[in-house]
PDB file of C-alpha atoms in Angstrom:
ATOM      1  CA  MET A  15     105.368 123.408 129.590  1.00 46.00           C
ATOM      2  CA  HIS A  16     108.442 121.240 128.518  1.00 68.00           C
ATOM      3  CA  VAL A  17     106.965 118.035 126.855  1.00 67.00           C
ATOM      4  CA  GLN A  18     109.957 115.974 129.230  1.00 66.00           C
ATOM      5  CA  GLU A  19     108.003 118.093 132.462  1.00 71.00           C
ATOM      6  CA  TRP A  20     104.975 116.691 131.228  1.00 74.00           C
ATOM      7  CA  LEU A  21     105.694 113.940 130.679  1.00 77.00           C
ATOM      8  CA  GLU A  22     106.772 113.188 134.146  1.00 75.00           C
ATOM      9  CA  THR A  23     103.570 113.866 135.684  1.00 76.00           C
ATOM     10  CA  VAL A  24     101.995 110.953 134.322  1.00 79.00           C
ATOM     11  CA  PRO A  25     101.950 107.680 135.220  1.00 85.00           C
ATOM     12  CA  PRO A  26     104.157 105.102 133.351  1.00 84.00           C
ATOM     13  CA  LEU A  27     101.539 103.018 131.603  1.00 90.00           C
ATOM     14  CA  SER A  28     100.196 105.926 130.381  1.00 89.00           C
ATOM     15  CA  VAL A  29     103.696 107.114 128.384  1.00 89.00           C
ATOM     16  CA  TYR A  30     103.562 103.853 126.662  1.00 93.00           C
ATOM     17  CA  LEU A  31      99.848 104.411 124.989  1.00 93.00           C
ATOM     18  CA  LEU A  32     101.018 108.107 124.415  1.00 92.00           C
ATOM     19  CA  VAL A  33     103.916 107.191 122.765  1.00 92.00           C
ATOM     20  CA  GLY A  34     102.502 103.870 120.932  1.00 93.00           C
ATOM     21  CA  LEU A  35      99.381 106.644 119.880  1.00 94.00           C
ATOM     22  CA  VAL A  36     101.139 109.714 119.193  1.00 92.00           C
ATOM     23  CA  ILE A  37     103.808 107.948 116.894  1.00 93.00           C
ATOM     24  CA  GLY A  38     100.934 105.875 115.372  1.00 92.00           C
ATOM     25  CA  LEU A  39      98.828 108.851 114.375  1.00 91.00           C
ATOM     26  CA  GLU A  40     101.900 110.602 112.855  1.00 89.00           C
ATOM     27  CA  SER A  41     102.916 107.523 110.886  1.00 86.00           C
ATOM     28  CA  LEU A  42      99.007 107.329 109.976  1.00 83.00           C
ATOM     29  CA  GLY A  43      99.445 110.597 107.976  1.00 77.00           C
ATOM     30  CA  ILE A  44      98.566 113.078 110.468  1.00 81.00           C
ATOM     31  CA  PRO A  45     101.231 115.210 111.122  1.00 78.00           C
ATOM     32  CA  LEU A  46     102.192 114.724 115.753  1.00 85.00           C
ATOM     33  CA  PRO A  47     105.310 115.625 116.961  1.00 83.00           C
ATOM     34  CA  GLY A  48     105.556 111.642 116.813  1.00 85.00           C
ATOM     35  CA  GLU A  49     109.923 111.939 117.053  1.00 85.00           C
ATOM     36  CA  ILE A  50     110.048 114.703 119.844  1.00 85.00           C
ATOM     37  CA  ILE A  51     107.798 112.860 121.952  1.00 87.00           C
ATOM     38  CA  LEU A  52     110.346 109.346 121.140  1.00 89.00           C
ATOM     39  CA  VAL A  53     113.180 111.046 121.863  1.00 86.00           C
ATOM     40  CA  SER A  54     111.631 112.913 125.516  1.00 86.00           C
ATOM     41  CA  SER A  55     110.115 109.567 127.121  1.00 88.00           C
ATOM     42  CA  ALA A  56     113.393 107.415 125.760  1.00 87.00           C
ATOM     43  CA  LEU A  57     114.962 110.292 128.171  1.00 85.00           C
ATOM     44  CA  LEU A  58     112.663 110.179 130.714  1.00 86.00           C
ATOM     45  CA  ALA A  59     113.227 106.496 131.102  1.00 87.00           C
ATOM     46  CA  SER A  60     116.933 107.160 131.332  1.00 83.00           C
ATOM     47  CA  GLN A  61     116.291 109.042 134.343  1.00 80.00           C
ATOM     48  CA  HIS A  62     113.707 107.416 135.865  1.00 75.00           C
ATOM     49  CA  GLY A  63     113.465 103.488 136.729  1.00 74.00           C
ATOM     50  CA  GLU A  64     109.874 103.270 136.428  1.00 84.00           C
ATOM     51  CA  ILE A  65     110.053 103.590 132.273  1.00 88.00           C
ATOM     52  CA  ASN A  66     111.233 100.464 131.135  1.00 91.00           C
ATOM     53  CA  PRO A  67     112.783 100.907 127.869  1.00 91.00           C
ATOM     54  CA  PHE A  68     112.260  97.616 126.369  1.00 93.00           C
ATOM     55  CA  ILE A  69     108.419  98.094 126.797  1.00 93.00           C
ATOM     56  CA  LEU A  70     108.496 101.796 125.449  1.00 93.00           C
ATOM     57  CA  GLY A  71     110.639 100.864 122.290  1.00 93.00           C
ATOM     58  CA  ALA A  72     108.323  97.524 121.495  1.00 95.00           C
ATOM     59  CA  CYS A  73     105.149 100.514 121.736  1.00 94.00           C
ATOM     60  CA  ALA A  74     106.848 103.083 120.011  1.00 94.00           C
ATOM     61  CA  THR A  75     107.567 100.024 116.704  1.00 94.00           C
ATOM     62  CA  ALA A  76     104.293  98.883 117.303  1.00 95.00           C
ATOM     63  CA  GLY A  77     102.628 102.150 117.244  1.00 94.00           C
ATOM     64  CA  ALA A  78     105.146 103.277 113.983  1.00 92.00           C
ATOM     65  CA  ILE A  79     103.781  99.814 112.217  1.00 93.00           C
ATOM     66  CA  ILE A  80      99.916  99.686 113.186  1.00 94.00           C
ATOM     67  CA  GLY A  81     100.105 103.157 111.672  1.00 92.00           C
ATOM     68  CA  ASP A  82     101.883 102.815 108.539  1.00 91.00           C
ATOM     69  CA  SER A  83      99.232  99.815 107.455  1.00 92.00           C
ATOM     70  CA  ILE A  84      96.573 101.727 108.885  1.00 92.00           C
ATOM     71  CA  GLY A  85      97.566 104.907 106.695  1.00 88.00           C
ATOM     72  CA  TYR A  86      98.651 102.525 103.305  1.00 90.00           C
ATOM     73  CA  ALA A  87      94.454 100.585 103.834  1.00 90.00           C
ATOM     74  CA  ILE A  88      93.629 104.415 103.899  1.00 86.00           C
ATOM     75  CA  GLY A  89      95.583 105.744 100.777  1.00 82.00           C
ATOM     76  CA  ARG A  90      94.677 102.701  98.532  1.00 84.00           C
ATOM     77  CA  LYS A  91      91.068 103.249  98.846  1.00 83.00           C
ATOM     78  CA  GLY A  92      90.954 106.851  99.040  1.00 75.00           C
ATOM     79  CA  GLY A  93      93.273 107.527  96.145  1.00 71.00           C
ATOM     80  CA  ARG A  94      94.320 110.369  94.319  1.00 70.00           C
ATOM     81  CA  PRO A  95      91.257 112.138  95.753  1.00 74.00           C
ATOM     82  CA  LEU A  96      92.413 112.039  99.329  1.00 70.00           C
ATOM     83  CA  LEU A  97      95.320 113.506  98.352  1.00 68.00           C
ATOM     84  CA  ALA A  98      93.769 116.359  97.136  1.00 69.00           C
ATOM     85  CA  LYS A  99      91.703 116.616 100.351  1.00 70.00           C
ATOM     86  CA  LEU A 100      94.616 116.609 102.300  1.00 65.00           C
ATOM     87  CA  GLY A 101      95.911 119.252 100.705  1.00 65.00           C
ATOM     88  CA  ARG A 102      93.134 121.932 101.351  1.00 68.00           C
ATOM     89  CA  ARG A 103      92.859 120.856 104.722  1.00 67.00           C
ATOM     90  CA  PHE A 104      96.896 120.456 105.577  1.00 63.00           C
ATOM     91  CA  PRO A 105      98.357 122.962 103.345  1.00 62.00           C
ATOM     92  CA  LYS A 106     101.783 123.297 105.091  1.00 62.00           C
ATOM     93  CA  HIS A 107     102.286 119.394 105.075  1.00 60.00           C
ATOM     94  CA  PHE A 108      99.959 118.497 101.931  1.00 63.00           C
ATOM     95  CA  GLY A 109     100.849 120.625  99.698  1.00 63.00           C
ATOM     96  CA  GLU A 110     101.654 120.006  96.043  1.00 67.00           C
ATOM     97  CA  SER A 111     105.319 120.291  96.015  1.00 67.00           C
ATOM     98  CA  ASN A 112     105.731 117.800  99.025  1.00 65.00           C
ATOM     99  CA  ILE A 113     103.276 115.231  97.523  1.00 69.00           C
ATOM    100  CA  ALA A 114     105.907 115.591  94.116  1.00 71.00           C
ATOM    101  CA  VAL A 115     108.929 115.005  96.369  1.00 68.00           C
ATOM    102  CA  ALA A 116     107.494 112.510  97.570  1.00 68.00           C
ATOM    103  CA  GLU A 117     106.339 110.619  94.759  1.00 71.00           C
ATOM    104  CA  ARG A 118     109.503 111.094  92.951  1.00 74.00           C
ATOM    105  CA  SER A 119     111.299 109.460  95.871  1.00 71.00           C
ATOM    106  CA  PHE A 120     108.474 106.631  95.791  1.00 72.00           C
ATOM    107  CA  ASP A 121     109.304 106.132  91.969  1.00 71.00           C
ATOM    108  CA  ARG A 122     113.178 105.811  92.288  1.00 74.00           C
ATOM    109  CA  TRP A 123     112.961 104.056  95.281  1.00 74.00           C
ATOM    110  CA  GLY A 124     110.354 102.173  95.728  1.00 74.00           C
ATOM    111  CA  MET A 125     110.098 100.033  98.754  1.00 78.00           C
ATOM    112  CA  TRP A 126     113.377 101.968  99.833  1.00 81.00           C
ATOM    113  CA  ALA A 127     111.354 104.840  99.888  1.00 78.00           C
ATOM    114  CA  VAL A 128     108.988 103.714 103.341  1.00 82.00           C
ATOM    115  CA  PHE A 129     111.780 102.151 104.969  1.00 85.00           C
ATOM    116  CA  PHE A 130     114.173 105.368 104.754  1.00 81.00           C
ATOM    117  CA  GLY A 131     111.107 107.303 104.841  1.00 77.00           C
ATOM    118  CA  ARG A 132     111.061 106.624 108.995  1.00 82.00           C
ATOM    119  CA  PHE A 133     113.796 108.573 108.930  1.00 81.00           C
ATOM    120  CA  ILE A 134     112.737 111.775 107.123  1.00 77.00           C
ATOM    121  CA  ALA A 135     109.733 113.574 109.187  1.00 72.00           C
ATOM    122  CA  LEU A 136     107.933 114.136 105.999  1.00 70.00           C
ATOM    123  CA  LEU A 137     108.182 111.071 104.505  1.00 73.00           C
ATOM    124  CA  ARG A 138     107.101 109.830 107.666  1.00 79.00           C
ATOM    125  CA  ILE A 139     104.029 111.017 107.411  1.00 79.00           C
ATOM    126  CA  PHE A 140     103.515 110.305 103.578  1.00 75.00           C
ATOM    127  CA  ALA A 141     104.902 107.187 103.325  1.00 80.00           C
ATOM    128  CA  GLY A 142     101.854 104.932 104.578  1.00 83.00           C
ATOM    129  CA  PRO A 143      98.773 106.722 102.280  1.00 83.00           C
ATOM    130  CA  LEU A 144     101.546 107.300  99.536  1.00 80.00           C
ATOM    131  CA  ALA A 145     102.386 103.774  99.459  1.00 84.00           C
ATOM    132  CA  GLY A 146      98.616 103.229  99.346  1.00 85.00           C
ATOM    133  CA  VAL A 147      97.935 106.064  96.644  1.00 81.00           C
ATOM    134  CA  LEU A 148     100.136 104.465  94.256  1.00 79.00           C
ATOM    135  CA  GLN A 149      99.439 100.889  94.795  1.00 81.00           C
ATOM    136  CA  MET A 150     102.278  99.616  96.027  1.00 85.00           C
ATOM    137  CA  PRO A 151     101.942  95.523  96.472  1.00 87.00           C
ATOM    138  CA  TYR A 152     101.579  94.983 100.276  1.00 87.00           C
ATOM    139  CA  TRP A 153     104.105  92.600 101.102  1.00 88.00           C
ATOM    140  CA  ARG A 154     106.754  94.671  99.772  1.00 87.00           C
ATOM    141  CA  PHE A 155     105.291  97.389 101.973  1.00 89.00           C
ATOM    142  CA  LEU A 156     104.811  95.556 104.623  1.00 90.00           C
ATOM    143  CA  VAL A 157     107.996  94.166 104.638  1.00 92.00           C
ATOM    144  CA  ALA A 158     109.905  97.630 104.403  1.00 89.00           C
ATOM    145  CA  ASN A 159     107.259  99.271 107.346  1.00 91.00           C
ATOM    146  CA  VAL A 160     108.350  96.388 109.692  1.00 93.00           C
ATOM    147  CA  LEU A 161     112.358  96.549 109.470  1.00 92.00           C
ATOM    148  CA  GLY A 162     111.704 100.717 109.351  1.00 90.00           C
ATOM    149  CA  GLY A 163     109.502 100.939 112.337  1.00 90.00           C
ATOM    150  CA  ILE A 164     111.692  98.446 114.168  1.00 92.00           C
ATOM    151  CA  LEU A 165     115.067 100.172 113.400  1.00 90.00           C
ATOM    152  CA  TRP A 166     113.921 103.995 113.660  1.00 90.00           C
ATOM    153  CA  ALA A 167     111.752 103.470 116.893  1.00 91.00           C
ATOM    154  CA  GLY A 168     113.208 100.699 118.614  1.00 90.00           C
ATOM    155  CA  GLY A 169     117.075 102.013 117.158  1.00 88.00           C
ATOM    156  CA  THR A 170     115.966 105.715 118.284  1.00 88.00           C
ATOM    157  CA  THR A 171     115.010 104.682 121.646  1.00 90.00           C
ATOM    158  CA  ALA A 172     117.693 102.526 122.232  1.00 89.00           C
ATOM    159  CA  VAL A 173     120.160 105.602 121.019  1.00 86.00           C
ATOM    160  CA  ILE A 174     118.710 107.912 123.375  1.00 85.00           C
ATOM    161  CA  TYR A 175     118.108 105.944 126.338  1.00 87.00           C
ATOM    162  CA  TYR A 176     121.732 104.832 126.290  1.00 85.00           C
ATOM    163  CA  VAL A 177     122.963 108.719 125.530  1.00 79.00           C
ATOM    164  CA  GLY A 178     120.911 109.363 129.126  1.00 74.00           C
ATOM    165  CA  VAL A 179     122.015 106.966 131.277  1.00 72.00           C
ATOM    166  CA  VAL A 180     125.934 107.593 129.855  1.00 67.00           C
ATOM    167  CA  ALA A 181     125.091 111.442 130.488  1.00 57.00           C
ATOM    168  CA  GLU A 182     124.057 111.234 133.319  1.00 56.00           C
ATOM    169  CA  ALA A 183     126.733 108.683 135.100  1.00 58.00           C
ATOM    170  CA  TRP A 184     129.604 111.734 133.163  1.00 52.00           C
ATOM    171  CA  LEU A 185     127.685 114.751 134.627  1.00 48.00           C
ATOM    172  CA  LYS A 186     128.574 112.707 137.868  1.00 51.00           C
ATOM    173  CA  ARG A 187     131.932 112.879 137.116  1.00 54.00           C
ATOM    174  CA  PHE A 188     132.861 115.520 134.549  1.00 48.00           C
ATOM    175  CA  SER A 189     130.459 118.293 135.483  1.00 47.00           C
ATOM    176  CA  TRP A 190     128.767 119.914 132.040  1.00 49.00           C
ATOM    177  CA  LEU A 191     131.585 118.635 129.522  1.00 52.00           C
ATOM    178  CA  GLY A 192     130.641 114.816 130.002  1.00 50.00           C
ATOM    179  CA  LEU A 193     127.079 115.570 129.216  1.00 49.00           C
ATOM    180  CA  VAL A 194     127.848 117.829 126.212  1.00 58.00           C
ATOM    181  CA  LEU A 195     129.702 115.062 124.646  1.00 55.00           C
ATOM    182  CA  ALA A 196     127.348 112.249 125.333  1.00 50.00           C
ATOM    183  CA  VAL A 197     124.375 113.916 123.549  1.00 56.00           C
ATOM    184  CA  LEU A 198     126.944 114.954 120.923  1.00 65.00           C
ATOM    185  CA  ILE A 199     127.503 111.945 120.363  1.00 59.00           C
ATOM    186  CA  GLY A 200     124.636 110.265 120.500  1.00 56.00           C
ATOM    187  CA  LEU A 201     122.630 113.039 118.020  1.00 63.00           C
ATOM    188  CA  THR A 202     125.725 112.272 115.767  1.00 68.00           C
ATOM    189  CA  SER A 203     124.831 108.902 115.484  1.00 58.00           C
ATOM    190  CA  MET A 204     121.268 109.213 115.451  1.00 59.00           C
ATOM    191  CA  LEU A 205     121.444 111.584 112.222  1.00 66.00           C
ATOM    192  CA  VAL A 206     123.523 109.528 109.900  1.00 64.00           C
ATOM    193  CA  ILE A 207     120.868 107.626 108.231  1.00 57.00           C
ATOM    194  CA  LYS A 208     118.839 110.758 108.270  1.00 63.00           C
ATOM    195  CA  ARG A 209     121.246 112.389 106.424  1.00 69.00           C
ATOM    196  CA  LYS A 210     122.031 109.817 104.105  1.00 62.00           C
ATOM    197  CA  ALA A 211     118.282 109.426 103.184  1.00 61.00           C
ATOM    198  CA  LYS A 212     117.967 113.078 102.679  1.00 65.00           C
ATOM    199  CA  LYS A 213     121.093 113.225 100.454  1.00 67.00           C
ATOM    200  CA  ALA A 214     119.553 110.598  98.021  1.00 61.00           C
ATOM    201  CA  ALA A 215     116.624 112.358  98.181  1.00 59.00           C
ATOM    202  CA  GLU A 216     118.099 115.352  96.693  1.00 66.00           C
ATOM    203  CA  LYS A 217     120.380 113.370  94.379  1.00 64.00           C
ATOM    204  CA  ALA A 218     117.021 112.351  92.902  1.00 56.00           C
ATOM    205  CA  GLU A 219     115.350 115.372  92.564  1.00 61.00           C
ATOM    206  CA  GLU A 220     118.914 116.605  90.306  1.00 65.00           C
ATOM    207  CA  ALA A 221     118.710 113.590  88.183  1.00 54.00           C
ATOM    208  CA  GLU A 222     115.322 114.011  86.778  1.00 55.00           C
ATOM    209  CA  GLY A 223     116.024 117.670  86.484  1.00 59.00           C
ATOM    210  CA  GLU A 224     118.656 117.073  84.617  1.00 55.00           C
ATOM    211  CA  LEU A 225     116.576 114.411  82.436  1.00 46.00           C
ATOM    212  CA  VAL A 226     113.861 117.258  81.657  1.00 47.00           C
ATOM    213  CA  THR A 227     116.280 120.169  81.269  1.00 54.00           C
ATOM    214  CA  ALA A 228     117.744 117.383  78.499  1.00 49.00           C
ATOM    215  CA  ALA A 229     114.293 116.844  76.985  1.00 49.00           C
ATOM    216  CA  GLU A 230     113.667 120.482  76.558  1.00 56.00           C
TER     217      GLU A 230
END
């Protein structure tokens, strides 16, 4: 069953709790489809008045911030042995190559890696635990965590909700053409930050590769 169709079968309170829980667990370091749940819930809120988008965004933001903070505490206590253990259990997500990419991002961008990591699936899982493992000062982590959580969770909820409302109105006037245009506009605005963050990470990898080549 499609995620949005399944969400329609549960009460609004359960939707709020589910969004906060899934995003919190994903931010903690467990590979879960937090963004899919959030987008589906925001679209559902735009179509059904029972779900309040402000409460939904608040729950998503709280889950993101709290989950990342717990992940930070676990990473700080567990250290690198924790990453090795996760790598054996979840090689697809916590393999050595993925951890290496995340570490290079942290070494180059510091607290900004936590902030922009919200918009990249891989870093969204790594950010909290890895910041703890690398002993990032908590106050710096907290600032980036809070700002990133608000912008990603709250911003995604607002954009998708608005797109859903506009799409429904346009659909009545301009049929499927209006829906397609509304979705394209919404997706474009939501992916801008993601692409910028991804390009920044790629540039960091290229620069490091050039330095290694020059040293050899």
